[in-house]
Short mmCIF file of C-alpha atoms and ligand atoms in Angstrom, two decimals:
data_model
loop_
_atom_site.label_atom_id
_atom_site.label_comp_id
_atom_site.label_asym_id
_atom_site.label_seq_id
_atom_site.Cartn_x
_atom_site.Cartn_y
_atom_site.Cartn_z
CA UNK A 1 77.50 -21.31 -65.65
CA UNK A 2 80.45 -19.56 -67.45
CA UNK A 3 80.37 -16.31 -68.36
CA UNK A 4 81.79 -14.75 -71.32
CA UNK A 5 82.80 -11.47 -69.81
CA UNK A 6 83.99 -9.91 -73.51
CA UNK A 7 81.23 -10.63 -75.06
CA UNK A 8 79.13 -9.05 -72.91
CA UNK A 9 81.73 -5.85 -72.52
CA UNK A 10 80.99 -5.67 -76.50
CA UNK A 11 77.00 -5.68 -76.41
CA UNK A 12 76.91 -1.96 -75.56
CA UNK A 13 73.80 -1.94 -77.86
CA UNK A 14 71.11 -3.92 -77.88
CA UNK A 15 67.88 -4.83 -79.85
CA UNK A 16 64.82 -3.71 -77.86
CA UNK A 17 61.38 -3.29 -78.69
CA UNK A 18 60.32 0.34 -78.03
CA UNK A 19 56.79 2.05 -77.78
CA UNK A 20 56.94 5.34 -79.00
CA UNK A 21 53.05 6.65 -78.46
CA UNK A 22 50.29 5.50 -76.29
CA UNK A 23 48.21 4.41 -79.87
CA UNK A 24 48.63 0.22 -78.76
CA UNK A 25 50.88 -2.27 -80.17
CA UNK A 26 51.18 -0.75 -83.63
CA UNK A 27 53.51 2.00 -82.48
CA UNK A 28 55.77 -0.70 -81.00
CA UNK A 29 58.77 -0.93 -83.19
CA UNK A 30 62.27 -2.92 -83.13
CA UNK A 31 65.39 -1.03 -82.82
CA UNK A 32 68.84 -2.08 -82.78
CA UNK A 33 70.25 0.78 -80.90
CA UNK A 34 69.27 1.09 -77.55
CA UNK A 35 72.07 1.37 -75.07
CA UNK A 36 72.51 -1.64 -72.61
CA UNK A 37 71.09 -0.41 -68.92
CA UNK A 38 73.28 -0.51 -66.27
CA UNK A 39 72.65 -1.58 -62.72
CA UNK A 40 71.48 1.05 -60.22
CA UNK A 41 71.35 0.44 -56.61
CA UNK A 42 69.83 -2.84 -55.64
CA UNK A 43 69.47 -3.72 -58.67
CA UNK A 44 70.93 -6.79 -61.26
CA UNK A 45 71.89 -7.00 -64.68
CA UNK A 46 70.19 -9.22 -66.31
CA UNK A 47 70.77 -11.11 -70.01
CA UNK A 48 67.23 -11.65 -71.16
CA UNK A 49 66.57 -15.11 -71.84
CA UNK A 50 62.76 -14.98 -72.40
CA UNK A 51 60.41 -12.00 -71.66
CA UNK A 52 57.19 -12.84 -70.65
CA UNK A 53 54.00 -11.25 -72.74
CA UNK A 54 51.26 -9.86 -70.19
CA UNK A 55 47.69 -7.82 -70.64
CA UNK A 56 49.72 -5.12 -68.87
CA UNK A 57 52.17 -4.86 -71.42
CA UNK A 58 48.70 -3.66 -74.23
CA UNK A 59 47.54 -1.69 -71.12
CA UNK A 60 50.88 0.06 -71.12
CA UNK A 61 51.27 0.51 -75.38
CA UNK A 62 47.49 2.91 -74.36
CA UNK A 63 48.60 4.39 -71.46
CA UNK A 64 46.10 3.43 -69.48
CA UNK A 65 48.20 0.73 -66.98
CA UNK A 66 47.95 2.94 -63.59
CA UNK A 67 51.62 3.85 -63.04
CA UNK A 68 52.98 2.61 -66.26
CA UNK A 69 56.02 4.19 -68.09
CA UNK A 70 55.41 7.46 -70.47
CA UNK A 71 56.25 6.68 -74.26
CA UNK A 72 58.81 6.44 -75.45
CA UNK A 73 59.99 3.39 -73.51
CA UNK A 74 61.08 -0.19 -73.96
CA UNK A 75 58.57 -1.94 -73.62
CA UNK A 76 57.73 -5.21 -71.59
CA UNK A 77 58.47 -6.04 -67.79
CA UNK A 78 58.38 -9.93 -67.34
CA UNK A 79 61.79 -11.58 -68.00
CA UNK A 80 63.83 -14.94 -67.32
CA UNK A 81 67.54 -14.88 -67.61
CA UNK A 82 71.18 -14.58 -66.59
CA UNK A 83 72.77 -12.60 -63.76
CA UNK A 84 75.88 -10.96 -65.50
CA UNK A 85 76.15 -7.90 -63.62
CA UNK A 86 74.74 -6.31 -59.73
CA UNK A 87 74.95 -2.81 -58.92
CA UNK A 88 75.59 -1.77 -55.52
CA UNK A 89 74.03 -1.85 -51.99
CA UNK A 90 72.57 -5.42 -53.15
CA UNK A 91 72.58 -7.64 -50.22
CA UNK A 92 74.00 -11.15 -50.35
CA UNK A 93 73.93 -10.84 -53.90
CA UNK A 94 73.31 -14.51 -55.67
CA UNK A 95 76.22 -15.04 -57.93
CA UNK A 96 76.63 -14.33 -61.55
CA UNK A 97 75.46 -16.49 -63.80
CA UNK A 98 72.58 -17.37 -61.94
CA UNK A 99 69.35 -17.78 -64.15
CA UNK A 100 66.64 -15.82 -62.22
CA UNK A 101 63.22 -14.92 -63.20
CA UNK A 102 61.50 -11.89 -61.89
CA UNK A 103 60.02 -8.17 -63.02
CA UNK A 104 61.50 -4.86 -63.98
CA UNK A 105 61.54 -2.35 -66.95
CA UNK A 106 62.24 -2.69 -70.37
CA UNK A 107 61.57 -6.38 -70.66
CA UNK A 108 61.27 -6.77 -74.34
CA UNK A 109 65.30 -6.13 -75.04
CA UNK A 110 68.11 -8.32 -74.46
CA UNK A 111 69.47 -6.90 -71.31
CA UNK A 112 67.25 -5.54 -68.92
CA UNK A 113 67.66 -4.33 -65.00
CA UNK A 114 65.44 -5.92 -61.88
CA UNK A 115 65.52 -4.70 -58.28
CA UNK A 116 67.53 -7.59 -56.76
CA UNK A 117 65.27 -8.33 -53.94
CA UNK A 118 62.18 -9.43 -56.19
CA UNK A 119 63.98 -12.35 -58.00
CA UNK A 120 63.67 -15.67 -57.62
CA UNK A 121 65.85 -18.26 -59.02
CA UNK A 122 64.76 -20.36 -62.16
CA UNK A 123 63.90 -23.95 -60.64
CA UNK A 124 66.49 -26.46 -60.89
CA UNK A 125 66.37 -28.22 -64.43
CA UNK A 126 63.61 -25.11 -65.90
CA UNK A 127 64.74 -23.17 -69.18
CA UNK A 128 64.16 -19.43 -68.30
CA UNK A 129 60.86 -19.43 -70.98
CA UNK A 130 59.37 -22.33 -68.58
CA UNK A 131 59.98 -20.08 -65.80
CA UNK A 132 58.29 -17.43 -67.03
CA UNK A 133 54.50 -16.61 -65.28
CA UNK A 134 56.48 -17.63 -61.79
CA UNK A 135 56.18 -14.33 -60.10
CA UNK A 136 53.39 -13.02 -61.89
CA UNK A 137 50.96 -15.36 -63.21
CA UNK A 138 51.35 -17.96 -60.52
CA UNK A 139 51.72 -15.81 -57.75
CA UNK A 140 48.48 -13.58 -58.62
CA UNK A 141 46.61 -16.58 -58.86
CA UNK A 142 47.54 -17.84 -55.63
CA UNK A 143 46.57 -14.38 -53.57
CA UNK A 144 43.31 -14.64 -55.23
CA UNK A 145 42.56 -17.60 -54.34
CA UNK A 146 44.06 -17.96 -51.11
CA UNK A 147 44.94 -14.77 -49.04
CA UNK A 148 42.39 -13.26 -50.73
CA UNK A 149 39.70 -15.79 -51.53
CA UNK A 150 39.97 -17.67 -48.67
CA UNK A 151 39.29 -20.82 -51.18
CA UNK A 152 38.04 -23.84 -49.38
CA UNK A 153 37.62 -27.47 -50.17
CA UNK A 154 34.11 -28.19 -51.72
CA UNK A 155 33.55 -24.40 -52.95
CA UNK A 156 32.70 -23.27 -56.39
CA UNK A 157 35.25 -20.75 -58.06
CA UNK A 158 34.55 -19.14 -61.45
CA UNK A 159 37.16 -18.08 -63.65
CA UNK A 160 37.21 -15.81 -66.08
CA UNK A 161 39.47 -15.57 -68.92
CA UNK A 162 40.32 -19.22 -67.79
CA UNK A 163 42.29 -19.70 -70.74
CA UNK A 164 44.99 -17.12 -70.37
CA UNK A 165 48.18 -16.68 -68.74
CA UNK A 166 46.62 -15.90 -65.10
CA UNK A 167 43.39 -18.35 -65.95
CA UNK A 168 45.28 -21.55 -66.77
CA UNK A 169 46.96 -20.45 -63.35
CA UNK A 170 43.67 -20.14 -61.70
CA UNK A 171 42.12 -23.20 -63.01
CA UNK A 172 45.21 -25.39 -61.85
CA UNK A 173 45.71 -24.45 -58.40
CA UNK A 174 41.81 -24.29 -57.56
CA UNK A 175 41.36 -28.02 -58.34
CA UNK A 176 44.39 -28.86 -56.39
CA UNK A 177 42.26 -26.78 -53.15
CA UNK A 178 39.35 -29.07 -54.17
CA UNK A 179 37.02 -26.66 -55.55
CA UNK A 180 34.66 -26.89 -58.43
CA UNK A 181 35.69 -24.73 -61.34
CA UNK A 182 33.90 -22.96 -63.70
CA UNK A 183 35.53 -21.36 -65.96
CA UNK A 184 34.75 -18.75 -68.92
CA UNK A 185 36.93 -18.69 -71.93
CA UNK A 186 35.74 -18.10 -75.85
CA UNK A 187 34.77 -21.43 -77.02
CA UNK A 188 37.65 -22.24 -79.20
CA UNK A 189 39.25 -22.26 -76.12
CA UNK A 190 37.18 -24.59 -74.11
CA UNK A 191 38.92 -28.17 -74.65
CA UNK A 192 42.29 -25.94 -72.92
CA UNK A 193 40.84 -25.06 -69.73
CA UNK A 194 38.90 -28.84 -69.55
CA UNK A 195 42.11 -30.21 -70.15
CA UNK A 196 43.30 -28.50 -66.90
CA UNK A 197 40.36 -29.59 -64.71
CA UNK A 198 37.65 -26.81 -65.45
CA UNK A 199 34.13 -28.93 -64.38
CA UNK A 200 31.89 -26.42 -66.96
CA UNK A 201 33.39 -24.30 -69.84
CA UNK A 202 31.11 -21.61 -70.59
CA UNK A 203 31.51 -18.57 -73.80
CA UNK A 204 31.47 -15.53 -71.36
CA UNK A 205 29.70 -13.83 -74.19
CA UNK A 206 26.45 -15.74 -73.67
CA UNK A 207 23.45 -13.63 -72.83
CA UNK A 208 22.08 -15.53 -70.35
CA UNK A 209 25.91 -16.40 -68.45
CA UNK A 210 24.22 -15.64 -64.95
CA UNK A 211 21.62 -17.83 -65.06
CA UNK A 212 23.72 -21.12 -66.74
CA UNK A 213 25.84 -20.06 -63.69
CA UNK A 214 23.14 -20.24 -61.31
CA UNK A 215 21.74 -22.82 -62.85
CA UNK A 216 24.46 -25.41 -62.47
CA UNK A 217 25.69 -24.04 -59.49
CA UNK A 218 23.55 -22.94 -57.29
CA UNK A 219 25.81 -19.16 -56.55
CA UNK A 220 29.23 -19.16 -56.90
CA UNK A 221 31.75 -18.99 -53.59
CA UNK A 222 34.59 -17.14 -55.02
CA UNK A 223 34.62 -15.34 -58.32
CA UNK A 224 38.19 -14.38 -59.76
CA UNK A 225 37.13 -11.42 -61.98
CA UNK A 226 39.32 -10.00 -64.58
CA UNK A 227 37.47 -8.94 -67.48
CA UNK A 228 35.49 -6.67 -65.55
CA UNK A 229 32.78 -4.35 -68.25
CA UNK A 230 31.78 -7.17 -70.04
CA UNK A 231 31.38 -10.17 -67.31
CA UNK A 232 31.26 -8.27 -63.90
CA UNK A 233 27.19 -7.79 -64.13
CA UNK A 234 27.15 -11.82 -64.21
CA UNK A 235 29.90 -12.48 -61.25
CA UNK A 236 27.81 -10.12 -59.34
CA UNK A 237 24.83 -12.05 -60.16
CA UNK A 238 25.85 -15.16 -59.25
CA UNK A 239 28.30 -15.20 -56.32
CA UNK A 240 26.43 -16.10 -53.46
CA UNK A 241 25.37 -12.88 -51.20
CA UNK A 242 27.23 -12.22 -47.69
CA UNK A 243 29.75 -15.28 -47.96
CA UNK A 244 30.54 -15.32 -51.58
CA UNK A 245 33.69 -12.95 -52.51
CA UNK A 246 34.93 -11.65 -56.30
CA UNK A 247 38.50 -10.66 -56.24
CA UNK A 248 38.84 -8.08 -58.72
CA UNK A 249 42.38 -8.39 -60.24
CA UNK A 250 42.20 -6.97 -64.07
CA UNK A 251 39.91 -5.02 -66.92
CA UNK A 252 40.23 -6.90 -70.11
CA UNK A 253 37.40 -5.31 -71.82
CA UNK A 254 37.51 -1.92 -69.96
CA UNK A 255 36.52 -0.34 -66.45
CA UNK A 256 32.85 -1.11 -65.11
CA UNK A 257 31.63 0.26 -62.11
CA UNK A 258 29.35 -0.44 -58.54
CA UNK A 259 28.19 2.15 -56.50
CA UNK A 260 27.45 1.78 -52.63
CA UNK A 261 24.14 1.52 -53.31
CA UNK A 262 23.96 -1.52 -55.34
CA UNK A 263 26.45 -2.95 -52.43
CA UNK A 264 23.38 -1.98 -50.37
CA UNK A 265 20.71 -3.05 -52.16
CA UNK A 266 21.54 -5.16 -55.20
CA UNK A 267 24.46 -7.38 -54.58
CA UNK A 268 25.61 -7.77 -51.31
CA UNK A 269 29.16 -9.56 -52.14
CA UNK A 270 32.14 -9.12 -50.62
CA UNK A 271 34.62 -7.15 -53.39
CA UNK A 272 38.39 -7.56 -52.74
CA UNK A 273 40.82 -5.98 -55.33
CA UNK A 274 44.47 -7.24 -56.24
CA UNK A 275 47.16 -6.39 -57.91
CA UNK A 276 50.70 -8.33 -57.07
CA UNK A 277 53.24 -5.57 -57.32
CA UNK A 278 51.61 -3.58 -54.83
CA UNK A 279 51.06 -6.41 -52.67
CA UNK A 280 54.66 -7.39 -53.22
CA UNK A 281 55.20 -3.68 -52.13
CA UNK A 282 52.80 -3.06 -48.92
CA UNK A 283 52.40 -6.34 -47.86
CA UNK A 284 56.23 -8.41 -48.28
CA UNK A 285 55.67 -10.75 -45.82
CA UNK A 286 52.12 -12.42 -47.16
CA UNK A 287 54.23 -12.10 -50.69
CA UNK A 288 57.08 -13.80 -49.45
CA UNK A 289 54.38 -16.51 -48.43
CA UNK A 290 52.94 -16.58 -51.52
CA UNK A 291 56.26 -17.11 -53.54
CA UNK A 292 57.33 -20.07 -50.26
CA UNK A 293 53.86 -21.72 -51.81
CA UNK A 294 55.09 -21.91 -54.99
CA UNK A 295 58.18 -23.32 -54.36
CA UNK A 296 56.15 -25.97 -52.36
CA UNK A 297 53.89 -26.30 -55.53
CA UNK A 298 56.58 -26.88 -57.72
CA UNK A 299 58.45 -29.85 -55.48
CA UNK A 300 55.09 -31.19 -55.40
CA UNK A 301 54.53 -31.28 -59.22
CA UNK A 302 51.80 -29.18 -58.87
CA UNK A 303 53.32 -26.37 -60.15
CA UNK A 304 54.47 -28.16 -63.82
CA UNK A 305 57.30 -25.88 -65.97
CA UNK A 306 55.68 -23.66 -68.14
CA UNK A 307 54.98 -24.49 -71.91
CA UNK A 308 54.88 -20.49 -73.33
CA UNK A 309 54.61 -20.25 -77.00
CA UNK A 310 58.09 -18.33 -77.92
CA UNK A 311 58.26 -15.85 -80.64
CA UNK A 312 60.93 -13.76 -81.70
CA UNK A 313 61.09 -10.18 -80.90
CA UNK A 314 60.31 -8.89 -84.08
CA UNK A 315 56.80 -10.81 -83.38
CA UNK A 316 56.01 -8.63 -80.38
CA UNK A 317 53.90 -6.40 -81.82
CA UNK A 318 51.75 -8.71 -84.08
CA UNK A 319 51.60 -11.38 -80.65
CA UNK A 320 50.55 -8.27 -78.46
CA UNK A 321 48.03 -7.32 -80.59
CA UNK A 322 46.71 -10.87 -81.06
CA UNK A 323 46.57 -10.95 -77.05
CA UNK A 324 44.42 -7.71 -76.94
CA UNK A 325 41.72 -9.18 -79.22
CA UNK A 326 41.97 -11.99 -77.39
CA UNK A 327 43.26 -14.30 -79.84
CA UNK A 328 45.73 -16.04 -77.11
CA UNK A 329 45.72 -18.70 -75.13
CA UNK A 330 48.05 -19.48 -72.39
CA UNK A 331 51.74 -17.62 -71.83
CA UNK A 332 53.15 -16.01 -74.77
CA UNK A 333 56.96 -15.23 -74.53
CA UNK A 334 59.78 -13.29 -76.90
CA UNK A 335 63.57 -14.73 -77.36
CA UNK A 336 65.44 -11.16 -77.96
CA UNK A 337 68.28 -12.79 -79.39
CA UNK A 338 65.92 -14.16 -82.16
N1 NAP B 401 46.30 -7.32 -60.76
C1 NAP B 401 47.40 -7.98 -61.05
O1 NAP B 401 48.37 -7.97 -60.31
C2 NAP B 401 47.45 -8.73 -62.34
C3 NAP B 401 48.55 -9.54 -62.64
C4 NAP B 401 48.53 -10.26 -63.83
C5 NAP B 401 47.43 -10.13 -64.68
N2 NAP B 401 46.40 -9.30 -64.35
C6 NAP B 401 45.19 -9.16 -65.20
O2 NAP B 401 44.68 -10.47 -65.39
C7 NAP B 401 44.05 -10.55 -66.66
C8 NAP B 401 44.67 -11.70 -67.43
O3 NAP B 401 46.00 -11.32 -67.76
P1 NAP B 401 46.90 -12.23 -68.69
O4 NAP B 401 48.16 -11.48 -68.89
O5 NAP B 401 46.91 -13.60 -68.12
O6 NAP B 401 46.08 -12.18 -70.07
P2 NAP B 401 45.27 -13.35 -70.78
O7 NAP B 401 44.30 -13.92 -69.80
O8 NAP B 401 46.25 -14.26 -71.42
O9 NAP B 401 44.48 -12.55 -71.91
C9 NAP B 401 43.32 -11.88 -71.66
C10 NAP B 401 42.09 -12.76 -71.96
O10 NAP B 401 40.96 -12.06 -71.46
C11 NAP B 401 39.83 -12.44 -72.23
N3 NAP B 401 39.04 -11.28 -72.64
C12 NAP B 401 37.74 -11.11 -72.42
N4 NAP B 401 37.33 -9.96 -72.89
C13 NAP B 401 38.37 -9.37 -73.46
C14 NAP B 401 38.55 -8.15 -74.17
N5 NAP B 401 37.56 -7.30 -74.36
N6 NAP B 401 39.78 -7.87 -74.63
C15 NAP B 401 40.81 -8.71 -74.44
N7 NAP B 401 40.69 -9.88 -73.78
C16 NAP B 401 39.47 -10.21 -73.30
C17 NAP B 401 40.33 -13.18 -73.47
O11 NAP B 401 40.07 -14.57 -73.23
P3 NAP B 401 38.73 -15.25 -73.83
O12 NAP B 401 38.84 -15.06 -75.31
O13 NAP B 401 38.86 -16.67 -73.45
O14 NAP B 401 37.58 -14.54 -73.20
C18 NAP B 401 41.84 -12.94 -73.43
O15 NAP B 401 42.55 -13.99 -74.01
C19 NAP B 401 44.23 -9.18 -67.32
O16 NAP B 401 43.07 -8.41 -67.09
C20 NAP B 401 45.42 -8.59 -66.58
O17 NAP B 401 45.44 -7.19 -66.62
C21 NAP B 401 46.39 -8.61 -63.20
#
């Protein structure tokens, strides 16, 4: 792709959304005047083509994302887009112009920077907004349900939050491994997750959620838990006891806890916790396998282009907002240069 090297030499300023407290979304505002990153080491360049809206990203606007950047900072750390500059010590650097997809701070602006070795190109033929969910969506769904659930033909999974950007993930890939999926979403959002193969749609918020579990089921194989306070009683309930594992991946609704004793007495499950930039970090060789998967799953038409819903930046607040009352359903994305 051609590059317009002055025009880039002239956007020494760019619009950016920036969080300025840890109070949520509200305190994100747009400004006009951030000055455009340059490379470090290892790093690229990137014009931002689509930034990808996550639950980390409200985590982060609170402060309570483990690790997360200190307000005030630009906000967001998804993004699709253009190589159109590399800083040094990058090895065989891909060449500029390349659309890549991939993670790094400051997201939400329209140039960003992302340590080189954690991109992936955008598939052949995919806007960068379709490719968004690649590295992070996809590829925590897959290490739940594979590395780390150990998903076999025949099994039942449950998903929870089967709707969102990870769910709709979820619920795709653990039909293709021939499992039965049940999925919890908030009813409005039931046809979406039948539409991608869910077997049972069930509110989460139901009272008696463990027992229509059980009761259709019989216990529950793997359990991909991510909404932790308010569900994690149930997946505990119903995953089957010694065999049956819950991958523990996210806190929607806030932190619940299990003490050895109830892994004693109570539920005798096996608990596995996930989260993909540290496995990325420790573990880059069962990453690397994860992301070879994907590629597979994409040739195979498994893996379909993503269909986010694109706002403009301005919108990032209000669609952030709408995500943490969980008003959302599937992959939200901003255009910065709308
Ligand atoms: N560990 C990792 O590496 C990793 C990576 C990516 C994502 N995650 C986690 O995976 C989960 C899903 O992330 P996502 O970005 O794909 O978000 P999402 O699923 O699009 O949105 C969260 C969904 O969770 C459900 N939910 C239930 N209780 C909620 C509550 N009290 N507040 C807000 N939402 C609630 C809502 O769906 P319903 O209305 O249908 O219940 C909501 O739409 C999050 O917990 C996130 O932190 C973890």
């Amino acid at each position: 792709m051609e590059i317009d090297e002055q025009q880039h030499a002239t956007e020494q300023t760019v619009r950016a959304l920036v969080q300025r407290s840890h109070r949520g979304p509200k305190d994100l505002t747009l400004t006009a005047d951030r000055r455009r990153p340059a490379p470090g080491a290892g790093e690229y360049l990137i014009r931002v083509g689509a930034a990808g809206i996550n639950f980390a990203d409200v985590m982060q606007t609170h402060g309570t994302y483990g690790g997360g950047p200190q307000a005030p900072y630009v906000a967001g750390f998804e993004a699709a887009g253009e190589i159109v500059g590399v800083g040094p010590d990058v090895e065989s650097p891909l060449q500029l112009g390349t659309h890549v997809v991939g993670i790094g701070p400051g997201a939400f602006a329209q140039y960003m920077t992302m340590p080189a070795a954690g991109v992936l190109p955008v598939p052949s033929g995919w806007s960068d907004a379709e490719a968004l969910g690649l590295v992070l969506n996809w590829a925590t769904a897959l290490a739940a349900l594979k590395p780390l659930g150990e998903i076999k033909t025949g099994e039942v999974v449950l998903v929870h939050a089967a709707a969102g950007g990870v769910g709709q993930a979820a619920v795709r890939l653990a039909r293709h491994y021939g499992a039965r999926v049940i999925a919890t979403a908030s009813p409005a959002k039931h046809s979406t997750v039948k539409a991608l193969g869910a077997d049972e749609a069930l509110d989460s918020t139901r009272p008696d959620l463990a027992k229509e579990i059980t009761r259709l089921t019989g216990g529950v194989d793997l359990t991909l838990e991510s909404v932790r306070q308010a569900t994690f009683e149930a997946s505990l309930s119903v995953t089957k006891p010694f065999v049956g594992r819950i991958v523990v991946f996210g806190a929607a609704s806030g932190d619940a806890t299990l003490t050895t004793h109830d892994l004693v007495f109570t539920h005798q499950v096996q608990i596995k916790g996930l989260h993909i930039g540290a496995l990325a970090l420790q573990q880059p060789s069962l990453y690397q396998s994860l992301l070879v998967e994907i590629e597979a799953l994409i040739a195979h038409g498994v893996y379909p282009p993503g269909t986010p819903q694109v706002h403009p930046l301005a919108e990032g607040p209000a669609v952030l907002q709408q995500l943490e009352a969980g008003q959302t359903r599937g992959k939200h994305a901003l255009d910065p240069w709308r």
